[in-house]
Amino acid sequence: LPQPVEGEPRLMATTFQFKSQPSGAKVFIDGHPIGETPLDMELLFGKHEVWLALPGHLDWKAQINLTEENKSRPISFRLLPIE
């Protein structure tokens, strides 16, 4: 494995869990399609734009900030049906 170069910032990542009710929502991270809920994926620490979309339901969008303190918390979303 490559060793970090002294003086360069170390990138840290964590496996993050996305769940939705109902499941099967498409997950976009920083504008890129990633998969469908439920989903476990590795994300670098820092801020990320999250968007969940499921036909017949309102989209859910937010910014998350992954840090050492919140790295193991799964996110569960309740998607509301469009009336």
Tab-separated table of C-alpha atoms in Angstrom:
chain	number	residue	atom	x	y	z
A	1	LEU	CA	0.000	0.000	0.000
A	2	PRO	CA	1.233	3.506	-0.721
A	3	GLN	CA	2.408	5.388	2.347
A	4	PRO	CA	1.219	8.935	3.039
A	5	VAL	CA	3.736	11.623	2.192
A	6	GLU	CA	4.780	13.698	5.182
A	7	GLY	CA	3.070	17.085	5.169
A	8	GLU	CA	0.157	15.965	2.938
A	9	PRO	CA	-3.309	15.862	4.512
A	10	ARG	CA	-4.544	12.364	5.291
A	11	LEU	CA	-7.898	11.532	3.721
A	12	MET	CA	-10.149	9.627	6.085
A	13	ALA	CA	-13.215	7.679	5.103
A	14	THR	CA	-15.965	5.672	6.731
A	15	THR	CA	-18.632	3.241	5.630
A	16	PHE	CA	-21.940	5.083	5.788
A	17	GLN	CA	-25.438	3.555	5.780
A	18	PHE	CA	-28.398	5.026	3.912
A	19	LYS	CA	-31.876	3.608	4.565
A	20	SER	CA	-35.282	4.820	3.437
A	21	GLN	CA	-38.905	4.077	4.135
A	22	PRO	CA	-40.022	2.855	1.670
A	23	SER	CA	-36.798	1.284	0.420
A	24	GLY	CA	-35.629	1.393	-3.184
A	25	ALA	CA	-34.945	5.147	-3.348
A	26	LYS	CA	-32.180	6.194	-5.733
A	27	VAL	CA	-29.236	7.736	-3.870
A	28	PHE	CA	-27.149	10.560	-5.332
A	29	ILE	CA	-24.000	11.787	-3.584
A	30	ASP	CA	-22.493	15.087	-4.723
A	31	GLY	CA	-24.593	14.859	-7.899
A	32	HIS	CA	-23.531	11.310	-8.816
A	33	PRO	CA	-25.907	8.295	-8.830
A	34	ILE	CA	-24.605	5.769	-6.315
A	35	GLY	CA	-27.283	3.073	-5.904
A	36	GLU	CA	-30.565	2.374	-4.125
A	37	THR	CA	-31.520	2.149	-0.478
A	38	PRO	CA	-30.671	0.286	1.639
A	39	LEU	CA	-27.065	1.143	0.789
A	40	ASP	CA	-23.711	0.967	2.557
A	41	MET	CA	-20.914	2.937	0.922
A	42	GLU	CA	-17.546	4.388	1.764
A	43	LEU	CA	-17.450	8.183	1.916
A	44	LEU	CA	-14.591	10.553	2.664
A	45	PHE	CA	-14.941	12.730	5.755
A	46	GLY	CA	-16.253	16.191	4.988
A	47	LYS	CA	-19.383	17.742	3.491
A	48	HIS	CA	-21.511	15.899	0.940
A	49	GLU	CA	-24.759	16.742	-0.854
A	50	VAL	CA	-27.233	13.843	-0.516
A	51	TRP	CA	-30.345	13.418	-2.664
A	52	LEU	CA	-32.845	10.538	-2.481
A	53	ALA	CA	-35.498	10.080	-5.167
A	54	LEU	CA	-38.334	7.552	-5.374
A	55	PRO	CA	-41.153	7.710	-7.958
A	56	GLY	CA	-44.434	8.852	-6.398
A	57	HIS	CA	-42.618	10.439	-3.410
A	58	LEU	CA	-41.162	13.838	-2.589
A	59	ASP	CA	-37.383	14.017	-3.068
A	60	TRP	CA	-35.199	14.380	0.008
A	61	LYS	CA	-32.119	16.621	-0.225
A	62	ALA	CA	-29.631	17.684	2.432
A	63	GLN	CA	-25.997	18.353	3.141
A	64	ILE	CA	-24.228	16.016	5.555
A	65	ASN	CA	-20.874	16.582	7.233
A	66	LEU	CA	-19.061	13.347	8.045
A	67	THR	CA	-16.590	13.579	10.913
A	68	GLU	CA	-14.813	11.213	13.279
A	69	GLU	CA	-17.617	11.816	15.825
A	70	ASN	CA	-20.574	10.864	13.594
A	71	LYS	CA	-18.945	8.339	11.256
A	72	SER	CA	-20.910	5.290	12.403
A	73	ARG	CA	-24.408	6.790	12.482
A	74	PRO	CA	-26.740	5.402	9.819
A	75	ILE	CA	-29.161	7.811	8.181
A	76	SER	CA	-32.760	6.686	7.801
A	77	PHE	CA	-35.177	8.732	5.710
A	78	ARG	CA	-38.992	8.628	5.554
A	79	LEU	CA	-39.998	9.651	2.051
A	80	LEU	CA	-43.421	11.275	1.877
A	81	PRO	CA	-45.842	10.279	-0.883
A	82	ILE	CA	-46.902	12.935	-3.370
A	83	GLU	CA	-50.587	13.719	-2.855
